[in-house]
Amino acid sequence: MVVLHNAGLLGDVCPMSEQNPQVWQESCRSTLMPPLCSPRHCFLYYSNRTPVHWSLLHQALDVRDEPNWGAYAASKFATEGMMQVLADEYQQRLRVNCINPGGTRTAMRASAFPTEDPQKLKTPADIMPLYLWLMGDDSRRKTGMTFDAQPGRKPGISQ
């Protein structure tokens, strides 16, 4: 069984002191609750018969140098931390990894960087090979790791 957790809510792009607590809570809920609940439900359903691979999408490498990303940045850092804890706790029963897609041509990206030329960004289809490899048998010994879909790409607006 393969699970891809690809939830995220940009929230307010403003200084932390101006962040709306309700938006912050929703951003963290959409990003952090599935990693908390999913392994339990997977194991109850599969009763240890089937190895489970679970990939968490996170953008932490792109937000580290971006001020004003508050809830989004915090939730993505927390996602990577949860991945590491889950990998340690479940070891062979659950493969869990993070994928940093990098700047990708999506609606969320366009709302975060409205002046960016989307043609300079990779499409989701362009970075799909990493997802397919990570969810396939060739990566079965990989767990507790973060993979960059666009290694070497600099954070921020594409130039």
Short mmCIF file of C-alpha atoms in Angstrom, two decimals:
data_model
loop_
_atom_site.label_atom_id
_atom_site.label_comp_id
_atom_site.label_asym_id
_atom_site.label_seq_id
_atom_site.Cartn_x
_atom_site.Cartn_y
_atom_site.Cartn_z
CA MET A 1 0.00 0.00 0.00
CA VAL A 2 1.24 3.48 -0.86
CA VAL A 3 0.01 6.70 0.73
CA LEU A 4 1.00 10.14 -0.52
CA HIS A 5 0.19 12.98 1.84
CA ASN A 6 0.16 16.12 -0.29
CA ALA A 7 -1.82 18.54 1.86
CA GLY A 8 -0.84 22.08 2.50
CA LEU A 9 -2.38 25.46 3.09
CA LEU A 10 -0.33 28.55 2.34
CA GLY A 11 -2.09 30.71 4.90
CA ASP A 12 -1.18 34.34 5.42
CA VAL A 13 2.08 35.60 3.94
CA CYS A 14 2.90 38.25 6.52
CA PRO A 15 5.04 38.69 9.65
CA MET A 16 4.35 36.26 12.50
CA SER A 17 2.94 39.06 14.64
CA GLU A 18 0.22 39.59 12.01
CA GLN A 19 -0.66 35.92 11.45
CA ASN A 20 -4.33 35.02 11.91
CA PRO A 21 -4.47 32.28 14.60
CA GLN A 22 -7.40 30.55 12.88
CA VAL A 23 -5.56 30.38 9.55
CA TRP A 24 -2.45 29.14 11.41
CA GLN A 25 -4.49 26.41 13.09
CA GLU A 26 -6.08 25.30 9.80
CA SER A 27 -2.69 25.20 8.07
CA CYS A 28 -1.20 23.05 10.81
CA ARG A 29 -4.30 20.84 10.99
CA SER A 30 -4.29 20.10 7.25
CA THR A 31 -0.58 19.34 7.25
CA LEU A 32 -0.01 17.59 10.59
CA MET A 33 -3.14 15.63 11.48
CA PRO A 34 -2.95 13.10 8.61
CA PRO A 35 0.61 12.06 9.56
CA LEU A 36 -0.62 11.55 13.11
CA CYS A 37 -3.67 9.47 12.15
CA SER A 38 -2.69 7.64 8.95
CA PRO A 39 -0.22 5.04 10.31
CA ARG A 40 -2.69 3.88 12.93
CA HIS A 41 -5.46 3.42 10.39
CA CYS A 42 -3.14 1.74 7.88
CA PHE A 43 -1.97 -0.79 10.46
CA LEU A 44 -5.48 -1.50 11.71
CA TYR A 45 -6.65 -2.16 8.15
CA TYR A 46 -3.69 -4.19 6.94
CA SER A 47 -2.94 -6.02 10.22
CA ASN A 48 0.81 -6.15 9.48
CA ARG A 49 0.23 -8.25 6.34
CA THR A 50 1.35 -5.65 3.86
CA PRO A 51 4.28 -3.25 4.08
CA VAL A 52 3.10 0.33 3.87
CA HIS A 53 4.97 3.11 2.13
CA TRP A 54 4.01 6.60 3.00
CA SER A 55 5.42 9.75 1.38
CA LEU A 56 4.92 13.18 2.88
CA LEU A 57 5.21 16.16 0.59
CA HIS A 58 6.99 19.09 2.16
CA GLN A 59 8.53 22.30 0.97
CA ALA A 60 10.83 23.07 3.90
CA LEU A 61 13.91 23.65 1.76
CA ASP A 62 12.14 26.40 -0.16
CA VAL A 63 10.78 28.27 2.86
CA ARG A 64 13.83 28.39 5.11
CA ASP A 65 15.03 31.65 3.63
CA GLU A 66 11.61 33.22 3.09
CA PRO A 67 10.36 35.55 5.82
CA ASN A 68 6.63 35.92 6.44
CA TRP A 69 5.71 32.30 5.72
CA GLY A 70 4.66 31.59 9.34
CA ALA A 71 2.22 28.71 9.52
CA TYR A 72 3.20 27.18 6.18
CA ALA A 73 6.90 27.08 7.07
CA ALA A 74 6.27 25.80 10.60
CA SER A 75 3.94 23.05 9.38
CA LYS A 76 6.45 21.89 6.77
CA PHE A 77 9.30 21.78 9.31
CA ALA A 78 7.00 19.79 11.58
CA THR A 79 6.18 17.43 8.71
CA GLU A 80 9.84 16.56 8.30
CA GLY A 81 10.19 16.03 12.05
CA MET A 82 7.16 13.75 12.15
CA MET A 83 8.55 11.76 9.22
CA GLN A 84 11.78 11.14 11.13
CA VAL A 85 9.93 10.07 14.29
CA LEU A 86 7.61 7.74 12.34
CA ALA A 87 10.54 6.19 10.48
CA ASP A 88 12.28 5.47 13.80
CA GLU A 89 9.16 4.14 15.50
CA TYR A 90 7.92 1.85 12.74
CA GLN A 91 11.18 0.94 10.96
CA GLN A 92 10.40 -2.12 8.79
CA ARG A 93 6.60 -1.91 9.07
CA LEU A 94 6.36 1.52 7.51
CA ARG A 95 8.54 3.28 4.97
CA VAL A 96 8.09 6.98 5.44
CA ASN A 97 9.94 9.70 3.56
CA CYS A 98 9.56 13.34 2.60
CA ILE A 99 9.72 14.82 -0.86
CA ASN A 100 10.67 18.43 -1.43
CA PRO A 101 9.21 19.21 -4.86
CA GLY A 102 10.96 22.57 -5.14
CA GLY A 103 9.38 25.41 -7.06
CA THR A 104 6.69 23.74 -9.16
CA ARG A 105 4.05 25.19 -11.45
CA THR A 106 0.95 24.95 -9.24
CA ALA A 107 -1.88 27.24 -8.20
CA MET A 108 -0.46 27.52 -4.68
CA ARG A 109 2.92 28.54 -6.08
CA ALA A 110 1.27 31.20 -8.26
CA SER A 111 -0.54 32.65 -5.25
CA ALA A 112 2.67 32.68 -3.19
CA PHE A 113 4.78 34.26 -5.95
CA PRO A 114 2.37 36.18 -8.22
CA THR A 115 5.17 37.97 -10.12
CA GLU A 116 7.02 34.76 -10.97
CA ASP A 117 7.04 33.54 -14.58
CA PRO A 118 5.42 30.08 -14.34
CA GLN A 119 7.14 28.98 -17.55
CA LYS A 120 10.44 28.96 -15.63
CA LEU A 121 9.10 26.32 -13.25
CA LYS A 122 8.94 22.57 -13.63
CA THR A 123 5.49 21.07 -13.91
CA PRO A 124 4.24 18.38 -11.53
CA ALA A 125 4.68 15.88 -14.40
CA ASP A 126 8.36 16.88 -14.70
CA ILE A 127 9.10 15.79 -11.13
CA MET A 128 6.88 12.69 -11.14
CA PRO A 129 9.77 10.21 -11.72
CA LEU A 130 11.03 10.77 -8.15
CA TYR A 131 7.56 10.10 -6.76
CA LEU A 132 7.19 6.91 -8.78
CA TRP A 133 10.64 5.66 -7.78
CA LEU A 134 10.08 6.43 -4.12
CA MET A 135 6.73 4.64 -4.09
CA GLY A 136 8.04 1.62 -5.97
CA ASP A 137 9.98 -1.44 -4.91
CA ASP A 138 13.35 -0.01 -5.98
CA SER A 139 13.33 2.28 -2.94
CA ARG A 140 12.07 -0.29 -0.43
CA ARG A 141 15.12 0.15 1.82
CA LYS A 142 14.74 3.93 2.00
CA THR A 143 13.03 5.34 5.06
CA GLY A 144 13.42 8.42 7.22
CA MET A 145 14.88 10.43 4.36
CA THR A 146 14.09 13.65 2.53
CA PHE A 147 14.44 13.67 -1.25
CA ASP A 148 14.72 16.78 -3.41
CA ALA A 149 12.86 16.60 -6.71
CA GLN A 150 14.99 19.48 -8.01
CA PRO A 151 18.43 19.17 -6.42
CA GLY A 152 20.51 22.30 -6.69
CA ARG A 153 17.51 24.57 -7.22
CA LYS A 154 17.77 27.80 -5.23
CA PRO A 155 14.84 28.80 -2.99
CA GLY A 156 12.60 31.71 -3.87
CA ILE A 157 11.36 33.17 -7.13
CA SER A 158 12.76 31.55 -10.28
CA GLN A 159 15.06 33.86 -12.19
#
